[in-house]
């Protein structure tokens, strides 16, 4: 007999669920209600985090002759696609051992008179200290664009919101990244001058396009209807299992992206829906944080596993736990045991950027062994409130069993 819990599917990240009342719309005041997190009353709304990056890069490229952009070798493939879309040259910066943060020596080797921008990222809500990166970029005359797509609400050790430690910052409002307009983004900058320049560029780059807005509005309705444990079985679990049966991990985590980036304005109704939902964001971030603080010690105690935590004083968000196994074989064994269990265990980006076949045409041949190693040894455990204590304990027990089999 199938157990009742079999109809449930836990999402890999803790997104804020929509309520029926949100769909009534109302005031589209999203930038204002998110100001405590973004640090800007007048943050710019865009149709995606990728579009926000395109606007930032186009603005910078228009004001400079420099044509190279340095990105971490382990980050979202959309970052690389956005750089190529703007006609700029990519340079990969290898990561620190066992982490996704940029390695300062590798960054030093890539910085030069052609460097327009550096795009460090805070993955899974973990704010990376950007002091060194910002100092090095400043000395080289390059702009820091902080990729806070996965860290809306996180704070650096000095209290600065993630996204505002560099010159320009971006957040994603995509489905599965917390607060969502199905697709959406937010662009912030430290100085009013930069914000004005970004606004002018966005005016040009993001025209009103009714067809895209209609499509995204319907997708947002679908998100409201299906973003719950039973709906996710259909919307997330079924495609995941199909992709894994085809031996297609990139498809399983939704890492395969088009080279064409939709660029248009974010409509008023979707903004208003997210504005209503955003009223619940502070409590949701607090709830997931409290749950993470209770569960993190359980995961951290498992031999052979390391859980990424915040640097002293930093205050991250907790959409999921990012874990690193001692060996790639151990990580693969974990995924065999848990990826299709419906418990929200997954992987972040499948490859280092240089290992995505679809990106080969736009990437340099830089060798990035640490990023590749991080891709091979890391995995994620959902921190969705829908993952109940008994299900979390099942994950812990399985991890203990799998990791005990190492020799
Ligand atoms: C999702 C993501 C992006 C792109 O944001 P979209 O809103 O999906 O376009 C950029 N960087 C990182 C690290 C991401 O996770």
Short mmCIF file of N, CA and C and ligand atoms in Angstrom, two decimals, residues 47-51 53 75-76 78-79 121-123 147 149-150 170-174 177 183-185 257 349, ligand 1:
data_model
loop_
_atom_site.label_atom_id
_atom_site.label_comp_id
_atom_site.label_asym_id
_atom_site.label_seq_id
_atom_site.Cartn_x
_atom_site.Cartn_y
_atom_site.Cartn_z
N UNK A 47 12.12 42.35 -15.22
CA UNK A 47 11.34 41.14 -15.51
C UNK A 47 12.07 39.87 -15.09
N UNK A 48 13.31 39.96 -14.64
CA UNK A 48 14.06 38.80 -14.12
C UNK A 48 15.37 39.29 -13.52
N UNK A 49 16.01 38.42 -12.76
CA UNK A 49 17.34 38.75 -12.26
C UNK A 49 18.32 38.88 -13.41
N UNK A 50 18.14 38.04 -14.42
CA UNK A 50 19.01 38.10 -15.60
C UNK A 50 18.84 39.44 -16.32
N UNK A 51 17.60 39.88 -16.44
CA UNK A 51 17.34 41.18 -17.09
C UNK A 51 17.98 42.30 -16.28
N UNK A 53 20.67 42.09 -14.59
CA UNK A 53 22.09 42.03 -14.90
C UNK A 53 22.38 42.64 -16.28
N UNK A 75 28.53 29.34 -10.73
CA UNK A 75 27.38 30.22 -10.49
C UNK A 75 26.28 29.87 -11.47
N UNK A 76 25.19 30.63 -11.44
CA UNK A 76 24.06 30.35 -12.32
C UNK A 76 24.46 30.56 -13.79
N UNK A 78 22.79 31.52 -16.14
CA UNK A 78 22.17 32.73 -16.70
C UNK A 78 23.09 33.94 -16.58
N UNK A 79 23.98 33.92 -15.60
CA UNK A 79 24.92 35.03 -15.44
C UNK A 79 25.85 35.09 -16.67
N UNK A 121 28.78 36.12 -6.14
CA UNK A 121 27.41 35.70 -5.82
C UNK A 121 27.33 35.16 -4.39
N UNK A 122 26.13 35.30 -3.80
CA UNK A 122 25.85 34.73 -2.48
C UNK A 122 24.86 33.59 -2.70
N UNK A 123 25.33 32.38 -2.79
CA UNK A 123 24.42 31.28 -3.14
C UNK A 123 23.72 30.73 -1.91
N UNK A 147 25.75 39.69 -7.00
CA UNK A 147 24.65 38.81 -7.40
C UNK A 147 24.00 38.25 -6.13
N UNK A 149 20.91 37.22 -6.09
CA UNK A 149 19.69 36.56 -6.61
C UNK A 149 19.10 35.60 -5.59
N UNK A 150 19.96 34.92 -4.84
CA UNK A 150 19.49 33.91 -3.89
C UNK A 150 19.56 34.38 -2.44
N UNK A 170 21.85 42.85 -7.50
CA UNK A 170 20.62 42.35 -8.12
C UNK A 170 20.04 41.22 -7.29
N UNK A 171 18.70 41.15 -7.33
CA UNK A 171 17.96 40.07 -6.68
C UNK A 171 17.07 39.42 -7.72
N UNK A 172 16.72 38.15 -7.48
CA UNK A 172 15.79 37.46 -8.37
C UNK A 172 14.47 37.22 -7.66
N UNK A 173 13.39 37.44 -8.39
CA UNK A 173 12.05 37.12 -7.88
C UNK A 173 11.47 35.96 -8.67
N UNK A 174 12.34 35.07 -9.15
CA UNK A 174 11.89 33.91 -9.93
C UNK A 174 11.20 32.91 -9.00
N UNK A 177 12.74 31.17 -5.62
CA UNK A 177 13.82 31.93 -4.97
C UNK A 177 13.29 32.76 -3.81
N UNK A 183 8.51 35.36 -12.66
CA UNK A 183 9.84 35.82 -13.07
C UNK A 183 9.90 37.29 -12.69
N UNK A 184 11.00 37.71 -12.14
CA UNK A 184 11.13 39.11 -11.78
C UNK A 184 12.49 39.36 -11.18
N UNK A 185 12.86 40.62 -11.08
CA UNK A 185 14.15 40.96 -10.51
C UNK A 185 14.12 42.35 -9.91
N UNK A 257 19.14 26.61 -20.08
CA UNK A 257 18.51 27.89 -20.36
C UNK A 257 18.68 28.26 -21.83
N UNK A 349 23.69 24.11 -8.89
CA UNK A 349 24.04 24.06 -10.31
C UNK A 349 24.83 22.78 -10.54
C1 LIG B 1 18.53 32.59 -10.50
C2 LIG B 1 19.82 33.28 -10.49
C3 LIG B 1 20.10 34.32 -11.37
C4 LIG B 1 19.15 34.77 -12.43
O1 LIG B 1 17.92 35.21 -11.91
P1 LIG B 1 16.56 34.99 -12.76
O2 LIG B 1 15.56 35.80 -12.00
O3 LIG B 1 16.26 33.54 -12.75
O4 LIG B 1 16.79 35.53 -14.11
C5 LIG B 1 21.34 34.92 -11.26
N1 LIG B 1 22.25 34.51 -10.37
C6 LIG B 1 22.02 33.51 -9.50
C7 LIG B 1 23.07 33.11 -8.52
C8 LIG B 1 20.80 32.85 -9.54
O5 LIG B 1 20.58 31.85 -8.70
#
